[in-house]
Short mmCIF file of C-alpha atoms in Angstrom, two decimals:
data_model
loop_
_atom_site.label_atom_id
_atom_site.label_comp_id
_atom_site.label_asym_id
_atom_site.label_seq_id
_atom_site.Cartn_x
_atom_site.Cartn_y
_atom_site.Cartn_z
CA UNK A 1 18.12 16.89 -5.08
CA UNK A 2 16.40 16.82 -8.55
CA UNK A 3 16.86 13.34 -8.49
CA UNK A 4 14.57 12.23 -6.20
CA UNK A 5 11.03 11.83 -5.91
CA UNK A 6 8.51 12.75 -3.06
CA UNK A 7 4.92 10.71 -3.15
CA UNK A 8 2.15 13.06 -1.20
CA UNK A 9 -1.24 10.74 -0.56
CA UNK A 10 -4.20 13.22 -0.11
CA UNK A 11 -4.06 15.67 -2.70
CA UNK A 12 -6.54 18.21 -1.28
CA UNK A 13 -6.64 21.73 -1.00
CA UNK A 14 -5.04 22.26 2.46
CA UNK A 15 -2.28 20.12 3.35
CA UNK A 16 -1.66 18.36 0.45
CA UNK A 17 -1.16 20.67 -2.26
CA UNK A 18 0.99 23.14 0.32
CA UNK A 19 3.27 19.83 1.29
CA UNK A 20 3.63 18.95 -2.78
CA UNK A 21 4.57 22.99 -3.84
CA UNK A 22 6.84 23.06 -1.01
CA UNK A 23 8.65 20.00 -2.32
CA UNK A 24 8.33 20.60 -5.83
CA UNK A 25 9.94 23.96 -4.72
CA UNK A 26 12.93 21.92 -3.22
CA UNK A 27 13.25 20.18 -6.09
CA UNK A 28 11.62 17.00 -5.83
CA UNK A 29 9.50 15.33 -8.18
CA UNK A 30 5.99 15.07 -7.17
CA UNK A 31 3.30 12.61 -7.01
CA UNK A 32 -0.13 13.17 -5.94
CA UNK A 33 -2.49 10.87 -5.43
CA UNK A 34 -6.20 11.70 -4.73
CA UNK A 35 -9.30 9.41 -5.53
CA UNK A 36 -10.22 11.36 -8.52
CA UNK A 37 -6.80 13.60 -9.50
CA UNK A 38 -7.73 16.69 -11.99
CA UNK A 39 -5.06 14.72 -14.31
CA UNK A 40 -4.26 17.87 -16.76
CA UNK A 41 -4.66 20.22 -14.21
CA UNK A 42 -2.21 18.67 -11.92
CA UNK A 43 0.02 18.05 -14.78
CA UNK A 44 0.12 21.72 -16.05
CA UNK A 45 1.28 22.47 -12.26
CA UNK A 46 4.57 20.16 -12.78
CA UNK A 47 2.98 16.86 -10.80
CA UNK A 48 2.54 13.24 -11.50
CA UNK A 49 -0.80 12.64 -11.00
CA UNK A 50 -1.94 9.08 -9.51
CA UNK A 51 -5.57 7.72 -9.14
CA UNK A 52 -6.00 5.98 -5.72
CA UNK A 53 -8.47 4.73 -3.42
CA UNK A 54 -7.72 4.20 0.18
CA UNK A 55 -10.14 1.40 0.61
CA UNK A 56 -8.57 -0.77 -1.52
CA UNK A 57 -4.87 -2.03 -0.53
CA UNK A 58 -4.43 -3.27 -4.23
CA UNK A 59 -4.74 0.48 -5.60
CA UNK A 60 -2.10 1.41 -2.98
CA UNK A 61 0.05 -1.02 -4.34
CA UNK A 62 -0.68 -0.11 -7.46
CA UNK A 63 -0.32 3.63 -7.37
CA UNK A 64 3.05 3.19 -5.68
CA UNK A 65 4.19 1.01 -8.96
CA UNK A 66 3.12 3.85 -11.53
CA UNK A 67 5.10 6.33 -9.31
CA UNK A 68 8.28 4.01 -9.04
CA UNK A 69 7.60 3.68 -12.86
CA UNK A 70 7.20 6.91 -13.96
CA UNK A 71 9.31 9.19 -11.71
CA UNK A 72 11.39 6.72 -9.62
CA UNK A 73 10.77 5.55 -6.04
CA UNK A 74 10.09 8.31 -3.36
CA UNK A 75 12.61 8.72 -0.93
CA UNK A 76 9.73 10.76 0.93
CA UNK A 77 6.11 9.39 1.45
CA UNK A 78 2.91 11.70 3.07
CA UNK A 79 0.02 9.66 4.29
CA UNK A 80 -2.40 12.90 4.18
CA UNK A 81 -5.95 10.67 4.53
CA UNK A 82 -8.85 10.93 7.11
CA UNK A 83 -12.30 11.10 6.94
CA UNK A 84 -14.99 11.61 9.83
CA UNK A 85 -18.46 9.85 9.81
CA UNK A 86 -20.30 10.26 12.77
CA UNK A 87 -22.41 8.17 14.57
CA UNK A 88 -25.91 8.02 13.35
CA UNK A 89 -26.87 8.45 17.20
CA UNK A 90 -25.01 11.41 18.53
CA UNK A 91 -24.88 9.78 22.12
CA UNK A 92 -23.91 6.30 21.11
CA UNK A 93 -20.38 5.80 19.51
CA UNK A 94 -21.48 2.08 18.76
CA UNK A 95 -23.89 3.12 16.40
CA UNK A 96 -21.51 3.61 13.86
CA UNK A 97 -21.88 0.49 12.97
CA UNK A 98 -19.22 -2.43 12.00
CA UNK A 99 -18.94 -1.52 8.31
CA UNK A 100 -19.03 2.17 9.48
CA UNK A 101 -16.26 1.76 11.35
CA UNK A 102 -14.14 -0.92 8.88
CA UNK A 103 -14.09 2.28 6.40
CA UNK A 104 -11.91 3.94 8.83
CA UNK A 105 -9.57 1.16 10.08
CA UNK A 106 -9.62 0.22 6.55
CA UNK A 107 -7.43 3.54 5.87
CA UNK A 108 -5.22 2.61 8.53
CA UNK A 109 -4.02 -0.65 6.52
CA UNK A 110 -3.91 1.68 3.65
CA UNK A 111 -1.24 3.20 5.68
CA UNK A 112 0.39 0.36 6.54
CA UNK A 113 0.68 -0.35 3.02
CA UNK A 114 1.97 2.45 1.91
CA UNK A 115 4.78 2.14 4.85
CA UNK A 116 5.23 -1.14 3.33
CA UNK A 117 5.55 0.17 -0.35
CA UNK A 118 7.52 2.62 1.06
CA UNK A 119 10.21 1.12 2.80
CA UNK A 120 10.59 -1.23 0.06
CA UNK A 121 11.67 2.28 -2.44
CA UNK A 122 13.73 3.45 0.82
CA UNK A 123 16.01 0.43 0.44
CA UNK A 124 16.20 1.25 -3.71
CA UNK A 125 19.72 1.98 -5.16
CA UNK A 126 18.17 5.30 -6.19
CA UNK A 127 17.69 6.38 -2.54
CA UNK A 128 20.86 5.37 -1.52
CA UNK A 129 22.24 8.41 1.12
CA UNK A 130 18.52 10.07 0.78
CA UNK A 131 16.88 11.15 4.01
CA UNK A 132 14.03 8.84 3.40
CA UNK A 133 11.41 9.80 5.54
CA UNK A 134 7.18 8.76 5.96
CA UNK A 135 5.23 11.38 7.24
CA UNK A 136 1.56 10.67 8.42
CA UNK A 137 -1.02 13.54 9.01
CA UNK A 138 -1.57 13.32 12.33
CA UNK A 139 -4.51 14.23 15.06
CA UNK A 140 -4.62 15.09 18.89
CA UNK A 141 -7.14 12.16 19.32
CA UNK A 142 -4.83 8.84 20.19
CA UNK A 143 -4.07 10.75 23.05
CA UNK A 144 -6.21 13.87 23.97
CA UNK A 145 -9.81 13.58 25.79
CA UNK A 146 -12.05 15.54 23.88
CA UNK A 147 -15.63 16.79 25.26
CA UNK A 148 -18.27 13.46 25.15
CA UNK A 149 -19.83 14.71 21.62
CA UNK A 150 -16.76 14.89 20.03
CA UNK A 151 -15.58 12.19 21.25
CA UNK A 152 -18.48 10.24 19.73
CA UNK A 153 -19.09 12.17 16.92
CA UNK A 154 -15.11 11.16 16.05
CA UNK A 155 -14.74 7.62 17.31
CA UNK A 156 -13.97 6.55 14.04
CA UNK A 157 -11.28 8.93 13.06
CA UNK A 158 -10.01 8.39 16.34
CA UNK A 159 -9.40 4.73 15.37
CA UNK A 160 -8.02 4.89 12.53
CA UNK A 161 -5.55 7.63 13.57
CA UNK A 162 -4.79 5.89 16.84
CA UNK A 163 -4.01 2.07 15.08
CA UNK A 164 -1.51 4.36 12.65
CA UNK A 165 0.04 6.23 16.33
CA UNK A 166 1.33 3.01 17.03
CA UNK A 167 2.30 1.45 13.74
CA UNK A 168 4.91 4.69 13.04
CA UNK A 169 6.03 4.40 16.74
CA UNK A 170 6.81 0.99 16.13
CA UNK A 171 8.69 1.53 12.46
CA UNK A 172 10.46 4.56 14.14
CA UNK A 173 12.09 1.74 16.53
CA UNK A 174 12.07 -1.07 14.18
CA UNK A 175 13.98 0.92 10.95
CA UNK A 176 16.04 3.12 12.90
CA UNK A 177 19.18 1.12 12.11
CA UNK A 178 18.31 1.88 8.12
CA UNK A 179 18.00 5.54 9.29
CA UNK A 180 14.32 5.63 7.69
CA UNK A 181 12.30 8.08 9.65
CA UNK A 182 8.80 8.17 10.51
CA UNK A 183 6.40 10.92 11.89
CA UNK A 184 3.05 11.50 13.19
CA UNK A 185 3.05 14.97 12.59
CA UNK A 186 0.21 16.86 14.31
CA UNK A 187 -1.08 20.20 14.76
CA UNK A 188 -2.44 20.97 18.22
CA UNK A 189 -2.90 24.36 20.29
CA UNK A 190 -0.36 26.13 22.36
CA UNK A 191 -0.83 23.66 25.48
CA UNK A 192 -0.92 20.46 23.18
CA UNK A 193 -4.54 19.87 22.84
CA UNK A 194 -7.27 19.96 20.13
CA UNK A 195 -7.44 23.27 18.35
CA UNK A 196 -9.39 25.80 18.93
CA UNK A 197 -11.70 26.48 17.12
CA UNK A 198 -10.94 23.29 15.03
CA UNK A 199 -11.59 25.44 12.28
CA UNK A 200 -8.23 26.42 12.14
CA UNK A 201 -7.28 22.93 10.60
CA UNK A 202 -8.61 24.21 7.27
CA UNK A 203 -6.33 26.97 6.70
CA UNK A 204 -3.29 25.25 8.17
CA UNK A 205 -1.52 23.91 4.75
CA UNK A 206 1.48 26.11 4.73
CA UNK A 207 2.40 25.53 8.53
CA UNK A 208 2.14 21.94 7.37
CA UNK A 209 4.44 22.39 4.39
CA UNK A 210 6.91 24.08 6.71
CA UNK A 211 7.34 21.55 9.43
CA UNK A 212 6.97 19.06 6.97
CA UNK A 213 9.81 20.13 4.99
CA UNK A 214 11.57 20.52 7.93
CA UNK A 215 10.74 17.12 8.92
CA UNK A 216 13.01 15.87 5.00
CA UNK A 217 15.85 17.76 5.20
CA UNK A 218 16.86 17.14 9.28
CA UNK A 219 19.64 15.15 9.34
CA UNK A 220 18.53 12.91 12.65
CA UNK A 221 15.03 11.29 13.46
CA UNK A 222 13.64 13.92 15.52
CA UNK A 223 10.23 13.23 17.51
CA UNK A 224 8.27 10.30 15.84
CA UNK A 225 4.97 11.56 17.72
CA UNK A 226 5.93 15.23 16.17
CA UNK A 227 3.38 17.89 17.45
CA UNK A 228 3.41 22.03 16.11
CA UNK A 229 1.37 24.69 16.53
CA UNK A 230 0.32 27.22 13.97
CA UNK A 231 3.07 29.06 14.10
CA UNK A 232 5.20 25.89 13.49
CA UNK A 233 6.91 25.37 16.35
CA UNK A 234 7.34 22.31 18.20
CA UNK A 235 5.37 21.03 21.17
CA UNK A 236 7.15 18.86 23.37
CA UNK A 237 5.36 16.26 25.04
#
């Protein structure tokens, strides 16, 4: 296990640095990647630290080449990446704006790219009889039907979450016969909806880094469209 190398995109506080300590406890070797990465900090800790800005596909690119360089490529990949912006008119979603909303679908292609990237280290000699796996951070919103303000107040999230849905459903299909799995792991309430109070997001890293680990070490693909609770456990569609 020491061997190989687990990539976590989204470095912050909640459920990134609970997904990398879980790993690093598991014996991977870590990369973070975060916008502005506290680079002796993050070092100190054990980690690889990697700057890298989601609006730019080249700096995906490029932060997956100093992580193949440095520590190998990552037989596991976490897309951990959203951002809300409003509307500026709380009762009219197309107020966002077209540059407002190409921010957000703009991190979508930064996940494709990173699936990309990612799939590319799968197939490495290095990962040869690894459970390679992509895990995205998922949300309730590609298929849940929030109350009208929240629906507008998150139309962009809600695009960018729902155009990566359907990208992993379609590479859980597609890559299945390389036995690469893919996940759009979410964290909903007890009957399968939004949280609540959404609060409860913020404090969720460790249930993350549990089902998440879980997620790398099962031997099958389980659920691509992967939904927990905060106690963990899975919610079946």
């Amino acid at each position: 296990m020491s061997s190989l190398t687990a990539f976590v995109i989204g470095a912050g506080t909640n459920v990134g640095m609970h997904v990398a300590a879980a790993f690093k406890a598991k014996g991977y070797r870590v990369a973070l990647a975060s916008r502005n990465p506290d680079v002796d900090a993050l070092k100190k800790e054990g980690y690889f630290p990697v700057a890298l800005d989601v609006q730019n596909i080249g700096s995906v690119q490029g932060a997956f080449a100093a992580v193949n360089k440095e520590l190998g490529p990552p037989s596991v990949v976490v897309f951990n990446v959203a951002s809300v912006e409003p509307p500026p008119a709380s009762d009219d979603p197309l107020s966002l704006g077209v540059k407002g909303l190409a921010k957000h679908v703009d991190m979508s292609l930064a996940m494709f790219a990173a699936a990309q990237e990612a799939v590319t280290g799968f197939r490495a000699a290095a990962n040869k009889g690894a459970k390679c796996t992509f895990i995205a951070t998922g949300n309730p919103l590609p298929w849940a039907v929030p109350p009208l303000p929240l629906m507008v107040a998150t139309v962009g999230l809600n695009i960018q979450k729902t155009i990566e849905w359907r990208i992993l459903d379609i590479c859980t299909a597609a890559y299945a016969k390389e036995k690469f799995r893919f996940y759009f792991a979410t964290l909903v309430a007890e009957d399968g909806g939004i949280l609540d109070p959404l609060s409860d997001f913020f404090t969720s890293g460790p249930q993350h880094a549990q089902v998440y680990l879980d997620l790398i070490t099962r031997e099958e693909q389980a659920d691509w469209d992967y939904r927990f609770t905060l106690d963990a456990k899975q919610v079946k569609k």
